[in-house]
Amino acid sequence: MKPRMKHLRHPVRTAAAARNLLALYLNIKIRGDRSHRHYRGDARYDLTNVSNGFLSRLDDSSEDAEVLERICAAYISAAQQEAFAPEVYQASGWWRQVRLASLGPVMQALSSRDVISLRQMYRNFFRDASSTGLIGVPYSLTKAYFDGQIKDIHRRFFLGDALYGIDYWKTLTGDCIPLNALAGPKIGNPFGIMIGGTLVRSGAVYHHYSAYKIARCLLSAKATVAEFGGGFGGMAYYLLRDQPEVKYIDFDVPESLALASYYLLRSFPHLKFLLYGEGAITAETLASADVVLMPLFEMESLPNRSIELVFSSHAMSDISQEAMTAYLNTISRISIGRFLYMGNAQGAELISKLAAEAQPLFCVDEIRPSGWNTHRFPSADEVECLFTPIAIRKSATECSPSEPRG
């Protein structure tokens, strides 16, 4: 009976999968056609810009064994300690699913100090499963973009999406930054679109804008910036490149930290890095390091009022209410400046609600809609929020809207 029922259900699953594929195809075609109508006549709208942007750029020029050994040691220590950390500082349910589904090989390489396998994955991480959950082609259509010649339907879709991002970036930055500012290192074999000799990698415009926004909020060129959930280090790259006196601290899950360590250590070999297990977070170590990459459970080690700006993009939208409350209390304690959040409106609402309920932790400086995804999802409710910890003000009544530093 059971085998028969399983057999009867199979055609249903097949039909549902076929409907989903058809809906995906139609969505890609409709948006690609819309982009074609909008950008035709624009010199940038050349489908070869997509083909050229997806060419392989594997970088085998430097020896990275020492970097990889250092990353493995930090990962092993962080992964082991994570199991004993409070639940609020452990990986979210979503990230645990990513681990099970896609990160087995890279976790095995990190845990066993298999530098050869790890090098192979990390040197191609933009196109490898080791970056799952942090990087990906639209709708996870890996074969469509990396398996031979890219079809026009996919090139139109990707090019239109990329051009929208560039144009929106120009609007937000006052169209005063040259396109080549979006260029980045070849580390990880990035992909994107090639315009005028500049590879604008996937996600570059958002990461660059985030770094630009952070810089405008800083009161000092030598500020210390902390990020919760820095991914592979995309935003951090632009921040460290363009604000060379800034100190950067990232708190994340061990797998993301390992990848960010590779990307940033390779990008900035002249900077002094502190990885987990190499020393405790103290006022002295913070003063001597340029970049600090630590697991989430280490955030409570930060000294009081040691951070000028705390930044989080989407990551705080994915954690539990209990974890968010713990994070907000820590942010209020460590910050002497602002908390910049970029993500969905529900996340910003919850942040405001929890901060008001627990104790008056923050006041709102600015909340504005974010239009990064409105071309994809017209009803997108993403926002950009600036909060100021009330602890640094005389009273909550002094809170008033203010503009970022120009």
CSV table of C-alpha atoms in Angstrom, one decimal:
chain,number,residue,atom,x,y,z
A,1,MET,CA,0.0,0.0,0.0
A,2,LYS,CA,2.7,2.4,0.9
A,3,PRO,CA,4.7,1.9,-2.3
A,4,ARG,CA,1.5,2.4,-4.3
A,5,MET,CA,0.7,5.7,-2.4
A,6,LYS,CA,4.3,6.9,-3.0
A,7,HIS,CA,3.9,6.1,-6.7
A,8,LEU,CA,0.7,8.0,-6.8
A,9,ARG,CA,2.2,11.0,-5.2
A,10,HIS,CA,5.1,11.1,-7.5
A,11,PRO,CA,3.2,12.6,-10.5
A,12,VAL,CA,1.8,15.3,-8.2
A,13,ARG,CA,5.3,16.3,-7.1
A,14,THR,CA,6.5,16.2,-10.8
A,15,ALA,CA,3.6,18.4,-11.9
A,16,ALA,CA,4.2,20.9,-9.1
A,17,ALA,CA,7.9,21.1,-10.0
A,18,ALA,CA,7.1,21.7,-13.6
A,19,ARG,CA,4.7,24.5,-12.7
A,20,ASN,CA,7.4,26.1,-10.5
A,21,LEU,CA,10.0,25.9,-13.3
A,22,LEU,CA,7.5,27.4,-15.8
A,23,ALA,CA,6.7,30.3,-13.3
A,24,LEU,CA,10.5,30.9,-12.9
A,25,TYR,CA,11.1,30.9,-16.6
A,26,LEU,CA,8.2,33.4,-17.2
A,27,ASN,CA,9.4,35.7,-14.4
A,28,ILE,CA,13.0,35.7,-15.8
A,29,LYS,CA,11.6,36.4,-19.3
A,30,ILE,CA,9.3,39.1,-18.3
A,31,ARG,CA,11.9,41.0,-16.3
A,32,GLY,CA,14.5,40.5,-19.0
A,33,ASP,CA,12.1,41.9,-21.6
A,34,ARG,CA,11.3,44.8,-19.3
A,35,SER,CA,15.1,45.5,-18.9
A,36,HIS,CA,15.5,45.3,-22.7
A,37,ARG,CA,12.8,47.9,-23.3
A,38,HIS,CA,14.2,50.2,-20.5
A,39,TYR,CA,17.9,50.0,-21.4
A,40,ARG,CA,18.0,49.6,-25.2
A,41,GLY,CA,19.9,52.5,-26.7
A,42,ASP,CA,22.0,52.6,-23.5
A,43,ALA,CA,25.6,51.8,-24.5
A,44,ARG,CA,26.0,49.7,-21.4
A,45,TYR,CA,23.2,47.4,-22.5
A,46,ASP,CA,25.4,45.0,-24.4
A,47,LEU,CA,24.9,41.3,-23.6
A,48,THR,CA,28.6,40.6,-24.1
A,49,ASN,CA,29.1,42.6,-20.9
A,50,VAL,CA,27.5,39.6,-19.1
A,51,SER,CA,29.5,37.0,-21.0
A,52,ASN,CA,32.7,38.8,-20.3
A,53,GLY,CA,31.7,39.3,-16.6
A,54,PHE,CA,31.4,35.6,-16.1
A,55,LEU,CA,34.7,34.6,-17.6
A,56,SER,CA,37.0,32.8,-15.2
A,57,ARG,CA,39.5,34.9,-13.4
A,58,LEU,CA,41.2,32.3,-11.1
A,59,ASP,CA,44.1,33.8,-9.3
A,60,ASP,CA,47.0,31.4,-8.7
A,61,SER,CA,49.7,34.0,-8.4
A,62,SER,CA,50.3,33.9,-4.6
A,63,GLU,CA,51.1,31.3,-2.0
A,64,ASP,CA,48.4,31.2,0.7
A,65,ALA,CA,49.2,28.1,2.8
A,66,GLU,CA,50.1,30.2,5.9
A,67,VAL,CA,46.8,32.1,5.6
A,68,LEU,CA,44.8,28.9,5.2
A,69,GLU,CA,46.6,27.3,8.2
A,70,ARG,CA,45.7,30.3,10.3
A,71,ILE,CA,42.1,30.2,9.2
A,72,CYS,CA,41.8,26.5,10.0
A,73,ALA,CA,43.1,27.0,13.5
A,74,ALA,CA,40.7,29.9,14.2
A,75,TYR,CA,37.8,27.9,12.7
A,76,ILE,CA,38.4,24.8,14.8
A,77,SER,CA,38.6,26.8,18.0
A,78,ALA,CA,35.4,28.8,17.1
A,79,ALA,CA,33.4,25.7,16.0
A,80,GLN,CA,34.3,23.8,19.1
A,81,GLN,CA,33.4,26.7,21.5
A,82,GLU,CA,30.2,27.5,19.7
A,83,ALA,CA,28.6,24.3,21.0
A,84,PHE,CA,29.0,25.6,24.5
A,85,ALA,CA,27.9,29.2,23.8
A,86,PRO,CA,24.5,30.5,24.9
A,87,GLU,CA,21.7,29.7,22.4
A,88,VAL,CA,21.4,33.4,21.4
A,89,TYR,CA,25.0,33.3,20.0
A,90,GLN,CA,24.7,30.1,18.1
A,91,ALA,CA,23.9,29.7,14.5
A,92,SER,CA,20.3,30.4,13.4
A,93,GLY,CA,18.1,27.6,12.2
A,94,TRP,CA,18.4,28.9,8.7
A,95,TRP,CA,22.2,28.7,8.8
A,96,ARG,CA,22.1,25.3,10.3
A,97,GLN,CA,20.2,24.2,7.3
A,98,VAL,CA,22.7,25.8,5.0
A,99,ARG,CA,25.5,23.8,6.8
A,100,LEU,CA,23.7,20.5,6.3
A,101,ALA,CA,22.7,21.1,2.7
A,102,SER,CA,25.9,22.7,1.3
A,103,LEU,CA,28.8,23.4,3.6
A,104,GLY,CA,29.8,19.8,4.4
A,105,PRO,CA,33.0,19.8,2.2
A,106,VAL,CA,34.3,23.1,3.3
A,107,MET,CA,33.6,22.4,7.0
A,108,GLN,CA,35.4,19.1,6.6
A,109,ALA,CA,38.4,20.8,5.0
A,110,LEU,CA,38.5,23.5,7.7
A,111,SER,CA,38.2,21.0,10.6
A,112,SER,CA,40.8,18.6,9.2
A,113,ARG,CA,43.2,21.3,8.2
A,114,ASP,CA,43.0,20.1,4.6
A,115,VAL,CA,44.7,23.1,3.1
A,116,ILE,CA,44.9,21.7,-0.4
A,117,SER,CA,41.1,21.1,-0.7
A,118,LEU,CA,40.4,24.4,1.1
A,119,ARG,CA,42.5,26.3,-1.3
A,120,GLN,CA,40.7,24.8,-4.3
A,121,MET,CA,37.3,25.9,-2.9
A,122,TYR,CA,38.3,29.3,-1.6
A,123,ARG,CA,40.2,30.4,-4.7
A,124,ASN,CA,36.9,29.9,-6.6
A,125,PHE,CA,34.5,30.7,-3.7
A,126,PHE,CA,32.3,33.1,-5.7
A,127,ARG,CA,31.3,30.1,-7.9
A,128,ASP,CA,31.7,27.3,-5.3
A,129,ALA,CA,29.3,25.8,-2.8
A,130,SER,CA,31.6,27.0,0.0
A,131,SER,CA,30.0,30.4,-0.2
A,132,THR,CA,26.4,29.1,-0.1
A,133,GLY,CA,24.1,31.5,1.8
A,134,LEU,CA,26.5,34.4,1.2
A,135,ILE,CA,26.8,34.5,-2.6
A,136,GLY,CA,24.8,33.1,-5.5
A,137,VAL,CA,23.6,33.7,-9.0
A,138,PRO,CA,19.9,34.7,-9.4
A,139,TYR,CA,17.5,31.9,-8.3
A,140,SER,CA,20.5,29.6,-7.8
A,141,LEU,CA,20.7,29.0,-11.6
A,142,THR,CA,24.3,27.8,-11.4
A,143,LYS,CA,24.2,25.8,-14.6
A,144,ALA,CA,22.5,28.6,-16.6
A,145,TYR,CA,25.4,31.0,-15.8
A,146,PHE,CA,28.5,28.8,-15.3
A,147,ASP,CA,27.9,25.7,-17.6
A,148,GLY,CA,29.0,26.9,-21.0
A,149,GLN,CA,27.4,29.7,-23.1
A,150,ILE,CA,24.8,31.8,-21.3
A,151,LYS,CA,21.5,32.1,-23.0
A,152,ASP,CA,20.2,35.5,-24.0
A,153,ILE,CA,17.2,35.1,-21.7
A,154,HIS,CA,19.5,34.8,-18.7
A,155,ARG,CA,21.9,37.5,-20.0
A,156,ARG,CA,19.1,40.0,-20.4
A,157,PHE,CA,17.8,39.3,-16.9
A,158,PHE,CA,21.2,39.6,-15.2
A,159,LEU,CA,22.3,42.7,-17.2
A,160,GLY,CA,19.1,44.6,-16.5
A,161,ASP,CA,19.3,43.7,-12.8
A,162,ALA,CA,22.9,44.8,-12.6
A,163,LEU,CA,22.3,48.1,-14.5
A,164,TYR,CA,19.4,49.0,-12.1
A,165,GLY,CA,21.8,48.4,-9.2
A,166,ILE,CA,24.4,50.7,-10.7
A,167,ASP,CA,21.9,53.4,-11.5
A,168,TYR,CA,20.4,53.3,-8.0
A,169,TRP,CA,23.9,53.4,-6.5
A,170,LYS,CA,24.7,56.5,-8.6
A,171,THR,CA,21.5,58.1,-7.3
A,172,LEU,CA,22.2,57.4,-3.6
A,173,THR,CA,25.8,58.6,-3.9
A,174,GLY,CA,25.0,61.8,-5.9
A,175,ASP,CA,26.6,60.4,-9.1
A,176,CYS,CA,29.9,61.7,-7.9
A,177,ILE,CA,31.9,58.5,-7.6
A,178,PRO,CA,33.5,56.9,-10.7
A,179,LEU,CA,32.4,53.5,-11.8
A,180,ASN,CA,35.9,52.0,-11.2
A,181,ALA,CA,35.4,52.6,-7.5
A,182,LEU,CA,33.3,49.4,-7.7
A,183,ALA,CA,36.3,47.4,-8.8
A,184,GLY,CA,37.6,44.8,-6.4
A,185,PRO,CA,40.2,42.1,-6.1
A,186,LYS,CA,40.2,38.9,-8.2
A,187,ILE,CA,40.2,36.8,-5.0
A,188,GLY,CA,37.6,34.1,-5.2
A,189,ASN,CA,37.1,34.3,-9.0
A,190,PRO,CA,34.2,36.9,-8.9
A,191,PHE,CA,31.6,37.3,-11.5
A,192,GLY,CA,29.3,40.2,-12.6
A,193,ILE,CA,29.2,42.5,-15.6
A,194,MET,CA,32.1,44.1,-17.4
A,195,ILE,CA,31.6,47.8,-18.2
A,196,GLY,CA,34.4,50.0,-19.6
A,197,GLY,CA,37.1,47.6,-18.3
A,198,THR,CA,35.6,47.4,-14.8
A,199,LEU,CA,34.2,44.2,-13.5
A,200,VAL,CA,31.2,45.2,-11.4
A,201,ARG,CA,30.9,42.0,-9.4
A,202,SER,CA,27.5,40.7,-8.2
A,203,GLY,CA,26.6,42.6,-5.0
A,204,ALA,CA,29.3,45.2,-5.3
A,205,VAL,CA,27.0,48.2,-5.6
A,206,TYR,CA,25.2,47.3,-2.3
A,207,HIS,CA,28.4,46.6,-0.5
A,208,HIS,CA,30.1,49.8,-1.7
A,209,TYR,CA,27.1,51.9,-0.8
A,210,SER,CA,27.0,50.3,2.7
A,211,ALA,CA,30.6,51.3,3.2
A,212,TYR,CA,29.9,54.8,1.8
A,213,LYS,CA,27.0,55.2,4.2
A,214,ILE,CA,29.0,54.1,7.2
A,215,ALA,CA,31.8,56.5,6.3
A,216,ARG,CA,29.4,59.4,6.2
A,217,CYS,CA,28.1,58.6,9.7
A,218,LEU,CA,31.6,58.5,11.3
A,219,LEU,CA,32.8,61.4,13.4
A,220,SER,CA,36.5,60.4,13.2
A,221,ALA,CA,38.7,59.0,10.4
A,222,LYS,CA,40.2,56.7,13.0
A,223,ALA,CA,36.9,55.2,14.2
A,224,THR,CA,36.2,51.6,15.1
A,225,VAL,CA,33.3,50.0,13.3
A,226,ALA,CA,31.7,46.7,14.3
A,227,GLU,CA,29.5,44.6,12.0
A,228,PHE,CA,27.2,41.8,12.9
A,229,GLY,CA,27.0,39.3,10.1
A,230,GLY,CA,29.7,40.5,7.7
A,231,GLY,CA,29.3,37.6,5.2
A,232,PHE,CA,32.4,37.0,3.1
A,233,GLY,CA,33.7,40.6,3.7
A,234,GLY,CA,32.2,42.4,0.8
A,235,MET,CA,31.3,45.6,2.6
A,236,ALA,CA,34.5,45.4,4.8
A,237,TYR,CA,36.7,45.4,1.7
A,238,TYR,CA,35.4,48.8,0.5
A,239,LEU,CA,35.4,50.3,4.0
A,240,LEU,CA,39.0,49.2,4.7
A,241,ARG,CA,40.1,50.3,1.2
A,242,ASP,CA,38.5,53.7,1.2
A,243,GLN,CA,38.9,54.5,5.0
A,244,PRO,CA,42.4,53.2,5.7
A,245,GLU,CA,42.5,54.5,9.3
A,246,VAL,CA,39.3,52.7,10.3
A,247,LYS,CA,39.4,49.7,12.6
A,248,TYR,CA,37.0,46.9,11.6
A,249,ILE,CA,35.4,44.2,13.8
A,250,ASP,CA,33.2,41.4,12.5
A,251,PHE,CA,31.1,39.0,14.5
A,252,ASP,CA,29.6,36.0,12.6
A,253,VAL,CA,29.2,32.3,12.5
A,254,PRO,CA,32.5,30.3,12.1
A,255,GLU,CA,32.0,29.4,8.4
A,256,SER,CA,31.4,33.0,7.3
A,257,LEU,CA,34.3,34.2,9.4
A,258,ALA,CA,36.6,31.6,7.8
A,259,LEU,CA,35.7,32.9,4.3
A,260,ALA,CA,35.9,36.5,5.3
A,261,SER,CA,39.3,35.9,6.8
A,262,TYR,CA,40.5,34.5,3.5
A,263,TYR,CA,39.1,37.4,1.4
A,264,LEU,CA,40.3,40.1,3.7
A,265,LEU,CA,43.7,38.7,4.6
A,266,ARG,CA,44.4,38.2,0.9
A,267,SER,CA,43.1,41.7,0.1
A,268,PHE,CA,45.0,43.5,2.8
A,269,PRO,CA,48.2,41.6,3.7
A,270,HIS,CA,49.7,44.7,5.2
A,271,LEU,CA,47.0,45.0,7.9
A,272,LYS,CA,47.2,43.4,11.3
A,273,PHE,CA,44.5,40.8,11.9
A,274,LEU,CA,43.2,39.2,15.1
A,275,LEU,CA,41.4,35.9,14.6
A,276,TYR,CA,39.7,33.8,17.2
A,277,GLY,CA,42.1,31.9,19.4
A,278,GLU,CA,45.0,34.4,18.7
A,279,GLY,CA,44.2,36.6,21.7
A,280,ALA,CA,41.4,38.0,23.8
A,281,ILE,CA,39.4,41.1,22.9
A,282,THR,CA,40.7,43.8,25.2
A,283,ALA,CA,41.3,47.5,24.9
A,284,GLU,CA,45.0,46.7,24.2
A,285,THR,CA,44.4,44.1,21.5
A,286,LEU,CA,41.8,46.4,19.8
A,287,ALA,CA,44.3,49.2,19.9
A,288,SER,CA,47.0,47.1,18.2
A,289,ALA,CA,44.8,45.4,15.5
A,290,ASP,CA,43.4,46.7,12.3
A,291,VAL,CA,40.8,43.9,11.7
A,292,VAL,CA,39.3,41.7,14.3
A,293,LEU,CA,37.2,38.6,13.2
A,294,MET,CA,35.4,36.8,16.0
A,295,PRO,CA,32.5,34.4,16.5
A,296,LEU,CA,29.2,35.8,17.7
A,297,PHE,CA,29.6,34.6,21.3
A,298,GLU,CA,32.7,36.9,21.6
A,299,MET,CA,30.7,40.1,21.2
A,300,GLU,CA,30.1,40.4,24.9
A,301,SER,CA,33.9,40.7,25.4
A,302,LEU,CA,34.0,44.2,23.7
A,303,PRO,CA,34.9,46.9,26.2
A,304,ASN,CA,32.2,49.5,27.1
A,305,ARG,CA,31.8,52.4,24.6
A,306,SER,CA,34.6,51.1,22.4
A,307,ILE,CA,32.7,51.2,19.0
A,308,GLU,CA,31.8,54.4,17.1
A,309,LEU,CA,29.4,52.7,14.8
A,310,VAL,CA,27.7,49.3,14.7
A,311,PHE,CA,26.4,48.0,11.4
A,312,SER,CA,24.1,45.1,10.4
A,313,SER,CA,22.7,44.4,7.0
A,314,HIS,CA,19.8,41.9,7.0
A,315,ALA,CA,21.6,39.5,9.5
A,316,MET,CA,19.6,40.8,12.5
A,317,SER,CA,16.4,40.1,10.7
A,318,ASP,CA,17.1,36.4,10.8
A,319,ILE,CA,17.7,35.9,14.5
A,320,SER,CA,15.3,35.1,17.3
A,321,GLN,CA,13.6,37.8,19.4
A,322,GLU,CA,15.7,36.6,22.4
A,323,ALA,CA,18.9,36.9,20.4
A,324,MET,CA,18.0,40.3,19.1
A,325,THR,CA,17.4,41.6,22.6
A,326,ALA,CA,20.8,40.3,23.7
A,327,TYR,CA,22.4,41.9,20.7
A,328,LEU,CA,20.7,45.3,21.3
A,329,ASN,CA,21.8,45.3,24.9
A,330,THR,CA,25.4,44.7,23.8
A,331,ILE,CA,25.2,47.4,21.1
A,332,SER,CA,23.9,49.9,23.5
A,333,ARG,CA,26.7,49.1,25.9
A,334,ILE,CA,29.6,49.2,23.5
A,335,SER,CA,28.6,52.1,21.2
A,336,ILE,CA,29.5,55.7,21.5
A,337,GLY,CA,27.9,56.6,18.2
A,338,ARG,CA,25.3,55.1,16.0
A,339,PHE,CA,23.7,51.8,15.0
A,340,LEU,CA,23.1,51.5,11.3
A,341,TYR,CA,20.6,48.8,10.2
A,342,MET,CA,19.8,48.0,6.6
A,343,GLY,CA,17.2,45.3,6.1
A,344,ASN,CA,13.5,44.5,6.1
A,345,ALA,CA,11.0,46.9,7.7
A,346,GLN,CA,9.8,44.2,10.1
A,347,GLY,CA,13.3,43.8,11.5
A,348,ALA,CA,13.6,47.6,12.1
A,349,GLU,CA,10.1,47.6,13.7
A,350,LEU,CA,11.1,44.8,16.0
A,351,ILE,CA,14.4,46.5,16.9
A,352,SER,CA,12.5,49.6,17.9
A,353,LYS,CA,9.9,47.7,19.8
A,354,LEU,CA,12.4,45.6,21.8
A,355,ALA,CA,14.6,48.6,22.6
A,356,ALA,CA,11.6,50.5,23.9
A,357,GLU,CA,10.2,47.6,25.9
A,358,ALA,CA,13.4,46.4,27.7
A,359,GLN,CA,14.6,49.8,28.6
A,360,PRO,CA,15.1,53.0,26.6
A,361,LEU,CA,18.1,51.8,24.6
A,362,PHE,CA,17.9,53.7,21.4
A,363,CYS,CA,16.3,56.7,19.8
A,364,VAL,CA,15.6,56.8,16.0
A,365,ASP,CA,17.7,59.3,14.1
A,366,GLU,CA,16.5,58.4,10.6
A,367,ILE,CA,14.4,55.8,8.9
A,368,ARG,CA,14.1,55.8,5.1
A,369,PRO,CA,12.9,53.3,2.5
A,370,SER,CA,15.5,51.3,0.7
A,371,GLY,CA,15.0,50.8,-3.0
A,372,TRP,CA,17.6,48.1,-3.7
A,373,ASN,CA,15.0,45.4,-4.5
A,374,THR,CA,11.9,47.4,-5.5
A,375,HIS,CA,12.6,46.6,-9.2
A,376,ARG,CA,12.5,42.9,-8.3
A,377,PHE,CA,9.7,43.0,-5.8
A,378,PRO,CA,7.5,46.1,-6.1
A,379,SER,CA,6.2,45.6,-2.6
A,380,ALA,CA,9.7,45.2,-1.1
A,381,ASP,CA,9.7,46.8,2.4
A,382,GLU,CA,13.4,47.2,3.0
A,383,VAL,CA,14.5,50.2,5.1
A,384,GLU,CA,17.7,52.0,6.1
A,385,CYS,CA,17.7,53.0,9.8
A,386,LEU,CA,20.0,55.0,12.0
A,387,PHE,CA,19.6,54.5,15.8
A,388,THR,CA,21.5,56.3,18.5
A,389,PRO,CA,22.1,54.6,21.9
A,390,ILE,CA,20.4,56.7,24.5
A,391,ALA,CA,23.2,55.9,27.0
A,392,ILE,CA,25.4,58.6,25.3
A,393,ARG,CA,22.7,61.3,25.6
A,394,LYS,CA,21.5,63.1,28.7
A,395,SER,CA,18.0,62.0,28.2
A,396,ALA,CA,15.7,60.4,25.6
A,397,THR,CA,13.9,63.7,25.1
A,398,GLU,CA,17.1,65.1,23.4
A,399,CYS,CA,16.7,62.6,20.5
A,400,SER,CA,16.0,64.4,17.3
A,401,PRO,CA,16.5,63.6,13.6
A,402,SER,CA,19.9,64.3,12.3
A,403,GLU,CA,21.8,64.0,9.1
A,404,PRO,CA,24.8,61.8,8.5
A,405,ARG,CA,28.2,63.5,8.3
A,406,GLY,CA,29.0,64.7,4.8
